[in-house]
C-alpha cells in the first residue's frame, strides 16, 4: 500500500480490486490488492529509410523522420495505449518494428499509385497523404503523429533517376543563363542604336515644330486682329437688334394687355351666364330625380306583385310538368318492362326452337349413321334409298311429263311382267311399288333422251348399266 505520484510526462495505470478495467491517474493510492504500472507518454522520433517503387516500376528510397507518441488529449486513446503498448519500452524493437511496419506499408501503397514526377513535384501533398494514411493505422494503438518529415528522395544504386533529373535541371539552368546573356547583349546593342536614331529624329522634329510654331504665331496675330474688328461690329449689330426687340416687346405687351382686358370682360359675362345655366340644370336634375324616384317606387311595387304572381304561376306549371313527366316516365318504365318481358319470351322461344333444331340435327345424324351402318357404309346405296324414300324420282318424272305434255311425244308402254326371282320376291313384299318404279326408270330416261336430248345425271347411268346387264 502506498501513495503513487507520476511525473509530468508519466501516467499511472492501476488495475486490481475495486477497479473494473484500468484506472489512469497522475496520482493515486495503490492498495495491496492492486497493481500499478508507470508509463511515459512523451513522444519519440523514429527514423526510417523506406524503399518504395513508383507506378513506372522505378525504385527509390524515402528517408523519413516521424515523431510519434500516445494521444494524451483523448482518454480512450490513452487507455488503448496503456493496455497495448505500456508494457513495452518506447525504444524497444517491438515498438520500433510496429511503427516502421505501419509507415512502410502505407507509404509503399501510396507511392505505387504515383509517378516519379508526381512524387518529386508534390512533396507537400505526398507528405500529407502519408501522414493521413499512417495516422489511421496508429489510431488503433492509441498513438498520434506529432510531426512527420519526409527528407530528400534518394536514388537506389543502379537507378539514378534523381541524379539525372538534377543534371537535367542544371543543364537547363545553364542553357537558360546563356540565353539570358545573349538576349541582354542583343538588347544593349539594339538599345544603343535606338537611342542614336531617336536623338536624330527628335532634333529634326524640334526644328520642324519650331518653324510651325513661328508660322502659327503670325497667323494667330492676324486672326486676333480680325476677330476684334468682327466682335466690335457684332456688338453694334446686337445693340441695334436689342433696341428693336425692346420696341417690339413693348408693342406686344400693350396689345396683350388690351386683349386680356377685353377677354376678361367677355369671360366674366359668359361665366355669369354659364353659372346660371348650371344652377338651372341642377334644379331640373333634382326635379327629374324626384319624378324618377316616384315612378320607380310605383313601378317597383307593381313589378314586385307581378313577379311574385309569375313566380307562383311558374311554380304551378313546373309542378304540373313534373307530375306529367313522372307519369310519362312511369308509362315508359312499364312499356320497357313489357318490352323486356316480350323480348325474354321471344328469346326463350328462339332458344327452344334452336334446341329443337339441334335435337333434330342430332336425330338426323343418328338416322344417317344408322342407314350407313345398314348398307355397310355404301354412300351410293344410302343416297338412292333417301332419294326414293323422299320421292325425288317421282318428282323428276312429273317434271318431265309436264315438260313434254304439249310436245305430242311417242308413247311407249312397258310391261313389268310377273316373273319370279328377285322381281317375284319384291312384288310379293312391301317394296313392290318401289321395285316397279326402279325397273321403270331406265326406259323412261331413254325416252326422255330420245324426245328432248336431255342426258340424265351421271350417277343414274350406273343404274342404267345395271338394268341393261339384267
GROMACS .gro file of C-alpha atoms in nm:
model
  470
    1UNK     CA    1   0.000   0.000   0.000
    2UNK     CA    2   0.127   0.345  -0.086
    3UNK     CA    3   0.055   0.677  -0.247
    4UNK     CA    4   0.194   0.697  -0.601
    5UNK     CA    5   0.264   1.017  -0.792
    6UNK     CA    6   0.361   1.020  -1.162
    7UNK     CA    7   0.599   1.269  -1.314
    8UNK     CA    8   0.493   1.533  -1.563
    9UNK     CA    9   0.542   1.308  -1.869
   10UNK     CA   10   0.408   0.991  -1.699
   11UNK     CA   11   0.078   0.832  -1.610
   12UNK     CA   12  -0.024   0.567  -1.357
   13UNK     CA   13  -0.209   0.261  -1.489
   14UNK     CA   14  -0.378   0.088  -1.189
   15UNK     CA   15  -0.562  -0.244  -1.203
   16UNK     CA   16  -0.698  -0.483  -0.944
   17UNK     CA   17  -0.970  -0.487  -0.678
   18UNK     CA   18  -1.225  -0.209  -0.688
   19UNK     CA   19  -1.133  -0.121  -1.050
   20UNK     CA   20  -1.338  -0.257  -1.339
   21UNK     CA   21  -1.074  -0.229  -1.611
   22UNK     CA   22  -0.784   0.016  -1.591
   23UNK     CA   23  -0.763   0.334  -1.395
   24UNK     CA   24  -0.543   0.610  -1.538
   25UNK     CA   25  -0.426   0.880  -1.300
   26UNK     CA   26  -0.140   1.119  -1.230
   27UNK     CA   27  -0.154   1.037  -0.855
   28UNK     CA   28  -0.348   0.783  -0.653
   29UNK     CA   29  -0.347   0.545  -0.357
   30UNK     CA   30  -0.235   0.195  -0.454
   31UNK     CA   31  -0.360  -0.083  -0.225
   32UNK     CA   32  -0.200  -0.427  -0.181
   33UNK     CA   33  -0.470  -0.591  -0.390
   34UNK     CA   34  -0.398  -0.356  -0.677
   35UNK     CA   35  -0.118  -0.335  -0.936
   36UNK     CA   36   0.035  -0.010  -1.061
   37UNK     CA   37   0.236   0.049  -1.380
   38UNK     CA   38   0.403   0.376  -1.466
   39UNK     CA   39   0.432   0.456  -1.839
   40UNK     CA   40   0.585   0.751  -2.019
   41UNK     CA   41   0.378   0.946  -2.272
   42UNK     CA   42   0.650   1.168  -2.417
   43UNK     CA   43   0.685   1.140  -2.799
   44UNK     CA   44   0.976   0.958  -2.964
   45UNK     CA   45   1.149   1.018  -3.301
   46UNK     CA   46   1.156   0.723  -3.539
   47UNK     CA   47   1.392   0.746  -3.838
   48UNK     CA   48   1.334   0.520  -4.138
   49UNK     CA   49   1.452   0.477  -4.495
   50UNK     CA   50   1.156   0.336  -4.679
   51UNK     CA   51   1.234   0.159  -5.005
   52UNK     CA   52   0.943   0.215  -5.244
   53UNK     CA   53   0.862   0.178  -5.614
   54UNK     CA   54   0.663   0.420  -5.829
   55UNK     CA   55   0.392   0.330  -6.076
   56UNK     CA   56   0.663   0.321  -6.351
   57UNK     CA   57   0.842   0.045  -6.157
   58UNK     CA   58   1.127   0.281  -6.061
   59UNK     CA   59   1.273   0.208  -5.712
   60UNK     CA   60   1.388   0.484  -5.478
   61UNK     CA   61   1.444   0.548  -5.107
   62UNK     CA   62   1.233   0.782  -4.892
   63UNK     CA   63   1.420   0.899  -4.577
   64UNK     CA   64   1.160   0.995  -4.318
   65UNK     CA   65   1.150   1.102  -3.955
   66UNK     CA   66   0.825   1.060  -3.758
   67UNK     CA   67   0.764   1.199  -3.410
   68UNK     CA   68   0.508   0.963  -3.253
   69UNK     CA   69   0.367   0.932  -2.904
   70UNK     CA   70   0.049   0.847  -2.706
   71UNK     CA   71  -0.254   1.070  -2.760
   72UNK     CA   72  -0.281   1.241  -2.420
   73UNK     CA   73  -0.583   1.459  -2.515
   74UNK     CA   74  -0.809   1.156  -2.574
   75UNK     CA   75  -0.882   0.936  -2.266
   76UNK     CA   76  -0.995   0.645  -2.485
   77UNK     CA   77  -0.676   0.654  -2.696
   78UNK     CA   78  -0.463   0.683  -2.383
   79UNK     CA   79  -0.642   0.380  -2.238
   80UNK     CA   80  -0.569   0.183  -2.557
   81UNK     CA   81  -0.202   0.273  -2.534
   82UNK     CA   82  -0.191   0.170  -2.165
   83UNK     CA   83  -0.342  -0.170  -2.246
   84UNK     CA   84  -0.147  -0.248  -2.564
   85UNK     CA   85   0.185  -0.063  -2.552
   86UNK     CA   86   0.271   0.044  -2.196
   87UNK     CA   87   0.442  -0.285  -2.108
   88UNK     CA   88   0.697  -0.226  -2.386
   89UNK     CA   89   0.974   0.029  -2.379
   90UNK     CA   90   0.920   0.301  -2.638
   91UNK     CA   91   1.267   0.239  -2.779
   92UNK     CA   92   1.229  -0.137  -2.790
   93UNK     CA   93   1.245  -0.335  -3.113
   94UNK     CA   94   0.880  -0.429  -3.071
   95UNK     CA   95   0.753  -0.070  -3.081
   96UNK     CA   96   1.009   0.031  -3.346
   97UNK     CA   97   0.909  -0.258  -3.576
   98UNK     CA   98   0.540  -0.189  -3.521
   99UNK     CA   99   0.569   0.178  -3.616
  100UNK     CA  100   0.809   0.104  -3.903
  101UNK     CA  101   0.579  -0.164  -4.044
  102UNK     CA  102   0.282   0.070  -4.045
  103UNK     CA  103   0.478   0.357  -4.205
  104UNK     CA  104   0.649   0.145  -4.470
  105UNK     CA  105   0.329  -0.038  -4.564
  106UNK     CA  106   0.116   0.272  -4.612
  107UNK     CA  107   0.397   0.464  -4.784
  108UNK     CA  108   0.465   0.188  -5.037
  109UNK     CA  109   0.096   0.151  -5.120
  110UNK     CA  110   0.064   0.526  -5.175
  111UNK     CA  111   0.381   0.558  -5.384
  112UNK     CA  112   0.281   0.262  -5.604
  113UNK     CA  113  -0.012   0.469  -5.734
  114UNK     CA  114   0.203   0.775  -5.819
  115UNK     CA  115   0.458   0.854  -6.086
  116UNK     CA  116   0.811   0.971  -6.005
  117UNK     CA  117   0.723   1.317  -6.132
  118UNK     CA  118   0.419   1.334  -5.904
  119UNK     CA  119   0.625   1.220  -5.602
  120UNK     CA  120   0.906   1.463  -5.679
  121UNK     CA  121   0.692   1.768  -5.754
  122UNK     CA  122   0.416   1.708  -5.500
  123UNK     CA  123   0.630   1.662  -5.189
  124UNK     CA  124   0.387   1.860  -4.974
  125UNK     CA  125   0.082   1.666  -5.091
  126UNK     CA  126   0.274   1.340  -5.068
  127UNK     CA  127   0.371   1.416  -4.708
  128UNK     CA  128   0.007   1.498  -4.627
  129UNK     CA  129  -0.118   1.171  -4.780
  130UNK     CA  130   0.142   0.964  -4.591
  131UNK     CA  131   0.058   1.145  -4.268
  132UNK     CA  132  -0.318   1.072  -4.302
  133UNK     CA  133  -0.277   0.705  -4.403
  134UNK     CA  134  -0.028   0.626  -4.124
  135UNK     CA  135  -0.239   0.808  -3.865
  136UNK     CA  136  -0.543   0.591  -3.944
  137UNK     CA  137  -0.340   0.280  -3.864
  138UNK     CA  138  -0.185   0.424  -3.547
  139UNK     CA  139  -0.524   0.519  -3.405
  140UNK     CA  140  -0.590   0.159  -3.307
  141UNK     CA  141  -0.282   0.164  -3.080
  142UNK     CA  142  -0.364   0.500  -2.919
  143UNK     CA  143  -0.070   0.669  -3.094
  144UNK     CA  144  -0.062   1.005  -3.267
  145UNK     CA  145   0.186   1.159  -3.513
  146UNK     CA  146   0.313   1.486  -3.374
  147UNK     CA  147   0.535   1.556  -3.673
  148UNK     CA  148   0.633   1.387  -3.999
  149UNK     CA  149   0.926   1.498  -4.206
  150UNK     CA  150   0.998   1.341  -4.546
  151UNK     CA  151   1.356   1.418  -4.647
  152UNK     CA  152   1.502   1.447  -4.995
  153UNK     CA  153   1.429   1.139  -5.208
  154UNK     CA  154   1.736   0.919  -5.271
  155UNK     CA  155   1.822   0.703  -5.574
  156UNK     CA  156   1.869   0.330  -5.540
  157UNK     CA  157   2.213   0.220  -5.677
  158UNK     CA  158   2.171   0.135  -6.045
  159UNK     CA  159   1.861   0.358  -6.078
  160UNK     CA  160   1.996   0.715  -6.070
  161UNK     CA  161   1.673   0.892  -6.161
  162UNK     CA  162   1.707   1.187  -5.928
  163UNK     CA  163   2.076   1.245  -6.011
  164UNK     CA  164   1.994   1.251  -6.382
  165UNK     CA  165   1.699   1.476  -6.307
  166UNK     CA  166   1.934   1.712  -6.118
  167UNK     CA  167   2.181   1.711  -6.405
  168UNK     CA  168   1.898   1.786  -6.642
  169UNK     CA  169   1.789   2.075  -6.425
  170UNK     CA  170   2.147   2.207  -6.407
  171UNK     CA  171   2.191   2.189  -6.783
  172UNK     CA  172   1.857   2.359  -6.838
  173UNK     CA  173   1.960   2.634  -6.594
  174UNK     CA  174   2.300   2.678  -6.770
  175UNK     CA  175   2.136   2.693  -7.112
  176UNK     CA  176   1.882   2.941  -6.985
  177UNK     CA  177   2.164   3.157  -6.843
  178UNK     CA  178   2.339   3.156  -7.180
  179UNK     CA  179   2.017   3.254  -7.349
  180UNK     CA  180   1.962   3.532  -7.098
  181UNK     CA  181   2.318   3.668  -7.153
  182UNK     CA  182   2.270   3.666  -7.532
  183UNK     CA  183   1.932   3.836  -7.500
  184UNK     CA  184   2.083   4.104  -7.269
  185UNK     CA  185   2.367   4.167  -7.513
  186UNK     CA  186   2.122   4.192  -7.802
  187UNK     CA  187   1.902   4.429  -7.607
  188UNK     CA  188   2.208   4.650  -7.525
  189UNK     CA  189   2.317   4.682  -7.887
  190UNK     CA  190   1.965   4.735  -8.014
  191UNK     CA  191   1.905   4.991  -7.740
  192UNK     CA  192   2.216   5.192  -7.834
  193UNK     CA  193   2.110   5.203  -8.199
  194UNK     CA  194   1.757   5.301  -8.100
  195UNK     CA  195   1.887   5.584  -7.880
  196UNK     CA  196   2.104   5.729  -8.159
  197UNK     CA  197   1.816   5.715  -8.408
  198UNK     CA  198   1.577   5.872  -8.160
  199UNK     CA  199   1.825   6.160  -8.096
  200UNK     CA  200   1.839   6.241  -8.469
  201UNK     CA  201   1.461   6.208  -8.506
  202UNK     CA  202   1.391   6.430  -8.207
  203UNK     CA  203   1.628   6.704  -8.333
  204UNK     CA  204   1.456   6.712  -8.675
  205UNK     CA  205   1.118   6.704  -8.509
  206UNK     CA  206   1.205   7.002  -8.285
  207UNK     CA  207   1.325   7.209  -8.586
  208UNK     CA  208   1.006   7.138  -8.778
  209UNK     CA  209   0.788   7.218  -8.480
  210UNK     CA  210   0.976   7.548  -8.427
  211UNK     CA  211   0.901   7.660  -8.784
  212UNK     CA  212   0.536   7.551  -8.746
  213UNK     CA  213   0.501   7.741  -8.419
  214UNK     CA  214   0.652   8.058  -8.570
  215UNK     CA  215   0.406   8.047  -8.861
  216UNK     CA  216   0.119   7.975  -8.625
  217UNK     CA  217   0.209   8.274  -8.410
  218UNK     CA  218   0.198   8.510  -8.710
  219UNK     CA  219  -0.137   8.368  -8.822
  220UNK     CA  220  -0.280   8.394  -8.474
  221UNK     CA  221  -0.186   8.765  -8.458
  222UNK     CA  222  -0.372   8.833  -8.781
  223UNK     CA  223  -0.668   8.625  -8.663
  224UNK     CA  224  -0.686   8.817  -8.337
  225UNK     CA  225  -0.695   9.149  -8.517
  226UNK     CA  226  -0.975   9.032  -8.748
  227UNK     CA  227  -1.156   8.881  -8.453
  228UNK     CA  228  -1.153   9.210  -8.260
  229UNK     CA  229  -1.297   9.401  -8.556
  230UNK     CA  230  -1.567   9.137  -8.603
  231UNK     CA  231  -1.662   9.144  -8.240
  232UNK     CA  232  -1.696   9.525  -8.247
  233UNK     CA  233  -1.928   9.504  -8.549
  234UNK     CA  234  -2.127   9.220  -8.388
  235UNK     CA  235  -2.165   9.423  -8.070
  236UNK     CA  236  -2.304   9.718  -8.263
  237UNK     CA  237  -2.549   9.492  -8.452
  238UNK     CA  238  -2.658   9.323  -8.131
  239UNK     CA  239  -2.716   9.659  -7.968
  240UNK     CA  240  -2.939   9.776  -8.255
  241UNK     CA  241  -3.123   9.442  -8.250
  242UNK     CA  242  -3.183   9.473  -7.877
  243UNK     CA  243  -3.335   9.818  -7.925
  244UNK     CA  244  -3.568   9.688  -8.198
  245UNK     CA  245  -3.655   9.384  -7.988
  246UNK     CA  246  -3.741   9.608  -7.690
  247UNK     CA  247  -3.972   9.821  -7.907
  248UNK     CA  248  -4.146   9.510  -8.042
  249UNK     CA  249  -4.183   9.364  -7.696
  250UNK     CA  250  -4.340   9.683  -7.569
  251UNK     CA  251  -4.592   9.688  -7.852
  252UNK     CA  252  -4.673   9.321  -7.794
  253UNK     CA  253  -4.726   9.380  -7.424
  254UNK     CA  254  -4.962   9.673  -7.494
  255UNK     CA  255  -5.164   9.458  -7.737
  256UNK     CA  256  -5.170   9.169  -7.492
  257UNK     CA  257  -5.296   9.392  -7.211
  258UNK     CA  258  -5.571   9.532  -7.432
  259UNK     CA  259  -5.668   9.179  -7.541
  260UNK     CA  260  -5.661   9.048  -7.185
  261UNK     CA  261  -5.889   9.323  -7.061
  262UNK     CA  262  -6.143   9.259  -7.338
  263UNK     CA  263  -6.123   8.882  -7.293
  264UNK     CA  264  -6.172   8.925  -6.920
  265UNK     CA  265  -6.490   9.126  -6.979
  266UNK     CA  266  -6.628   8.865  -7.220
  267UNK     CA  267  -6.531   8.577  -6.992
  268UNK     CA  268  -6.695   8.745  -6.695
  269UNK     CA  269  -7.023   8.780  -6.891
  270UNK     CA  270  -7.003   8.422  -7.015
  271UNK     CA  271  -6.917   8.295  -6.667
  272UNK     CA  272  -7.232   8.457  -6.524
  273UNK     CA  273  -7.446   8.300  -6.798
  274UNK     CA  274  -7.280   7.958  -6.755
  275UNK     CA  275  -7.331   7.970  -6.380
  276UNK     CA  276  -7.699   8.049  -6.427
  277UNK     CA  277  -7.729   7.763  -6.674
  278UNK     CA  278  -7.555   7.526  -6.433
  279UNK     CA  279  -7.786   7.622  -6.150
  280UNK     CA  280  -8.091   7.578  -6.373
  281UNK     CA  281  -7.957   7.241  -6.487
  282UNK     CA  282  -7.913   7.128  -6.126
  283UNK     CA  283  -8.271   7.232  -6.046
  284UNK     CA  284  -8.401   7.037  -6.347
  285UNK     CA  285  -8.192   6.734  -6.244
  286UNK     CA  286  -8.333   6.741  -5.893
  287UNK     CA  287  -8.689   6.762  -6.030
  288UNK     CA  288  -8.616   6.474  -6.270
  289UNK     CA  289  -8.467   6.267  -5.988
  290UNK     CA  290  -8.773   6.327  -5.774
  291UNK     CA  291  -9.009   6.220  -6.053
  292UNK     CA  292  -8.785   5.922  -6.132
  293UNK     CA  293  -8.783   5.801  -5.771
  294UNK     CA  294  -9.162   5.834  -5.755
  295UNK     CA  295  -9.206   5.639  -6.079
  296UNK     CA  296  -8.954   5.380  -5.960
  297UNK     CA  297  -9.149   5.328  -5.641
  298UNK     CA  298  -9.478   5.286  -5.832
  299UNK     CA  299  -9.337   5.055  -6.100
  300UNK     CA  300  -9.131   4.861  -5.843
  301UNK     CA  301  -9.439   4.778  -5.636
  302UNK     CA  302  -9.626   4.669  -5.949
  303UNK     CA  303  -9.329   4.472  -6.075
  304UNK     CA  304  -9.288   4.303  -5.736
  305UNK     CA  305  -9.652   4.190  -5.735
  306UNK     CA  306  -9.630   4.074  -6.097
  307UNK     CA  307  -9.303   3.897  -6.024
  308UNK     CA  308  -9.450   3.708  -5.728
  309UNK     CA  309  -9.755   3.620  -5.935
  310UNK     CA  310  -9.540   3.497  -6.223
  311UNK     CA  311  -9.325   3.300  -5.980
  312UNK     CA  312  -9.631   3.126  -5.833
  313UNK     CA  313  -9.766   3.051  -6.182
  314UNK     CA  314  -9.426   2.923  -6.294
  315UNK     CA  315  -9.401   2.704  -5.984
  316UNK     CA  316  -9.751   2.564  -6.051
  317UNK     CA  317  -9.665   2.496  -6.417
  318UNK     CA  318  -9.336   2.339  -6.312
  319UNK     CA  319  -9.523   2.117  -6.062
  320UNK     CA  320  -9.774   2.008  -6.329
  321UNK     CA  321  -9.493   1.939  -6.578
  322UNK     CA  322  -9.304   1.738  -6.316
  323UNK     CA  323  -9.617   1.528  -6.243
  324UNK     CA  324  -9.678   1.476  -6.615
  325UNK     CA  325  -9.314   1.385  -6.667
  326UNK     CA  326  -9.335   1.139  -6.376
  327UNK     CA  327  -9.648   0.984  -6.530
  328UNK     CA  328  -9.480   0.959  -6.873
  329UNK     CA  329  -9.172   0.814  -6.708
  330UNK     CA  330  -9.390   0.559  -6.526
  331UNK     CA  331  -9.560   0.461  -6.856
  332UNK     CA  332  -9.219   0.438  -7.029
  333UNK     CA  333  -9.093   0.216  -6.748
  334UNK     CA  334  -9.399  -0.007  -6.779
  335UNK     CA  335  -9.356  -0.024  -7.158
  336UNK     CA  336  -8.986  -0.101  -7.112
  337UNK     CA  337  -9.071  -0.377  -6.866
  338UNK     CA  338  -9.331  -0.517  -7.105
  339UNK     CA  339  -9.087  -0.496  -7.395
  340UNK     CA  340  -8.824  -0.669  -7.185
  341UNK     CA  341  -9.073  -0.944  -7.093
  342UNK     CA  342  -9.171  -0.988  -7.460
  343UNK     CA  343  -8.805  -0.994  -7.558
  344UNK     CA  344  -8.736  -1.251  -7.289
  345UNK     CA  345  -9.030  -1.463  -7.414
  346UNK     CA  346  -8.909  -1.431  -7.775
  347UNK     CA  347  -8.561  -1.517  -7.668
  348UNK     CA  348  -8.692  -1.822  -7.480
  349UNK     CA  349  -8.893  -1.929  -7.788
  350UNK     CA  350  -8.592  -1.883  -8.014
  351UNK     CA  351  -8.385  -2.076  -7.765
  352UNK     CA  352  -8.641  -2.359  -7.764
  353UNK     CA  353  -8.650  -2.355  -8.148
  354UNK     CA  354  -8.272  -2.367  -8.159
  355UNK     CA  355  -8.273  -2.654  -7.913
  356UNK     CA  356  -8.533  -2.829  -8.131
  357UNK     CA  357  -8.318  -2.777  -8.441
  358UNK     CA  358  -8.017  -2.912  -8.257
  359UNK     CA  359  -8.219  -3.214  -8.142
  360UNK     CA  360  -8.350  -3.266  -8.498
  361UNK     CA  361  -7.997  -3.238  -8.637
  362UNK     CA  362  -7.874  -3.489  -8.379
  363UNK     CA  363  -8.163  -3.723  -8.470
  364UNK     CA  364  -8.092  -3.688  -8.843
  365UNK     CA  365  -7.723  -3.750  -8.780
  366UNK     CA  366  -7.813  -4.063  -8.586
  367UNK     CA  367  -8.053  -4.161  -8.867
  368UNK     CA  368  -7.783  -4.116  -9.136
  369UNK     CA  369  -7.527  -4.304  -8.927
  370UNK     CA  370  -7.781  -4.590  -8.886
  371UNK     CA  371  -7.851  -4.600  -9.263
  372UNK     CA  372  -7.478  -4.606  -9.344
  373UNK     CA  373  -7.434  -4.888  -9.099
  374UNK     CA  374  -7.723  -5.078  -9.254
  375UNK     CA  375  -7.573  -5.058  -9.606
  376UNK     CA  376  -7.214  -5.126  -9.489
  377UNK     CA  377  -7.112  -4.761  -9.534
  378UNK     CA  378  -7.213  -4.765  -9.905
  379UNK     CA  379  -7.283  -4.400  -9.969
  380UNK     CA  380  -7.442  -4.461 -10.315
  381UNK     CA  381  -7.690  -4.712 -10.177
  382UNK     CA  382  -7.784  -4.478  -9.892
  383UNK     CA  383  -7.826  -4.187 -10.137
  384UNK     CA  384  -8.052  -4.393 -10.368
  385UNK     CA  385  -8.263  -4.500 -10.073
  386UNK     CA  386  -8.303  -4.144  -9.949
  387UNK     CA  387  -8.399  -4.019 -10.299
  388UNK     CA  388  -8.653  -4.298 -10.347
  389UNK     CA  389  -8.789  -4.261  -9.995
  390UNK     CA  390  -8.826  -3.883 -10.035
  391UNK     CA  391  -8.997  -3.914 -10.377
  392UNK     CA  392  -8.719  -3.747 -10.574
  393UNK     CA  393  -8.761  -3.981 -10.873
  394UNK     CA  394  -9.138  -3.931 -10.878
  395UNK     CA  395  -9.086  -3.555 -10.884
  396UNK     CA  396  -8.839  -3.593 -11.172
  397UNK     CA  397  -9.095  -3.800 -11.369
  398UNK     CA  398  -9.371  -3.547 -11.303
  399UNK     CA  399  -9.146  -3.262 -11.410
  400UNK     CA  400  -9.050  -3.443 -11.735
  401UNK     CA  401  -9.413  -3.524 -11.804
  402UNK     CA  402  -9.514  -3.162 -11.762
  403UNK     CA  403  -9.227  -3.057 -11.985
  404UNK     CA  404  -9.328  -3.287 -12.277
  405UNK     CA  405  -9.703  -3.270 -12.225
  406UNK     CA  406  -9.761  -3.040 -12.525
  407UNK     CA  407  -9.492  -3.198 -12.749
  408UNK     CA  408  -9.711  -3.497 -12.858
  409UNK     CA  409  -9.438  -3.748 -12.781
  410UNK     CA  410  -9.427  -4.109 -12.880
  411UNK     CA  411  -9.581  -4.323 -12.609
  412UNK     CA  412  -9.407  -4.637 -12.506
  413UNK     CA  413  -9.559  -4.893 -12.269
  414UNK     CA  414  -9.350  -5.124 -12.059
  415UNK     CA  415  -9.475  -5.436 -11.908
  416UNK     CA  416  -9.302  -5.525 -11.587
  417UNK     CA  417  -9.404  -5.879 -11.612
  418UNK     CA  418  -9.476  -6.116 -11.332
  419UNK     CA  419  -9.170  -6.335 -11.348
  420UNK     CA  420  -9.012  -6.495 -11.050
  421UNK     CA  421  -8.667  -6.446 -10.899
  422UNK     CA  422  -8.588  -6.121 -10.743
  423UNK     CA  423  -8.883  -5.944 -10.911
  424UNK     CA  424  -9.118  -6.206 -10.781
  425UNK     CA  425  -8.981  -6.162 -10.435
  426UNK     CA  426  -9.007  -5.786 -10.444
  427UNK     CA  427  -9.365  -5.796 -10.593
  428UNK     CA  428  -9.475  -6.013 -10.312
  429UNK     CA  429  -9.317  -5.794 -10.046
  430UNK     CA  430  -9.377  -5.440  -9.919
  431UNK     CA  431  -9.126  -5.296 -10.173
  432UNK     CA  432  -9.339  -5.392 -10.478
  433UNK     CA  433  -9.419  -5.038 -10.585
  434UNK     CA  434  -9.060  -4.922 -10.530
  435UNK     CA  435  -8.922  -5.214 -10.729
  436UNK     CA  436  -9.162  -5.144 -11.019
  437UNK     CA  437  -9.058  -4.780 -11.021
  438UNK     CA  438  -8.693  -4.869 -11.003
  439UNK     CA  439  -8.725  -5.102 -11.310
  440UNK     CA  440  -8.928  -4.841 -11.499
  441UNK     CA  441  -8.666  -4.566 -11.471
  442UNK     CA  442  -8.417  -4.677 -11.743
  443UNK     CA  443  -8.673  -4.692 -12.026
  444UNK     CA  444  -8.820  -4.362 -11.909
  445UNK     CA  445  -8.481  -4.197 -11.922
  446UNK     CA  446  -8.414  -4.340 -12.270
  447UNK     CA  447  -8.744  -4.200 -12.391
  448UNK     CA  448  -8.669  -3.857 -12.238
  449UNK     CA  449  -8.330  -3.853 -12.412
  450UNK     CA  450  -8.484  -3.952 -12.747
  451UNK     CA  451  -8.755  -3.688 -12.732
  452UNK     CA  452  -8.571  -3.397 -12.563
  453UNK     CA  453  -8.199  -3.474 -12.597
  454UNK     CA  454  -8.154  -3.428 -12.217
  455UNK     CA  455  -7.892  -3.651 -12.059
  456UNK     CA  456  -7.968  -3.797 -11.716
  457UNK     CA  457  -7.723  -3.733 -11.425
  458UNK     CA  458  -7.401  -3.935 -11.417
  459UNK     CA  459  -7.499  -4.140 -11.116
  460UNK     CA  460  -7.820  -4.259 -11.289
  461UNK     CA  461  -7.601  -4.400 -11.569
  462UNK     CA  462  -7.470  -4.664 -11.336
  463UNK     CA  463  -7.827  -4.775 -11.266
  464UNK     CA  464  -7.896  -4.792 -11.639
  465UNK     CA  465  -7.588  -5.007 -11.689
  466UNK     CA  466  -7.702  -5.233 -11.417
  467UNK     CA  467  -8.051  -5.258 -11.572
  468UNK     CA  468  -7.910  -5.332 -11.916
  469UNK     CA  469  -7.699  -5.602 -11.773
  470UNK     CA  470  -8.002  -5.760 -11.617
   0.00000   0.00000   0.00000
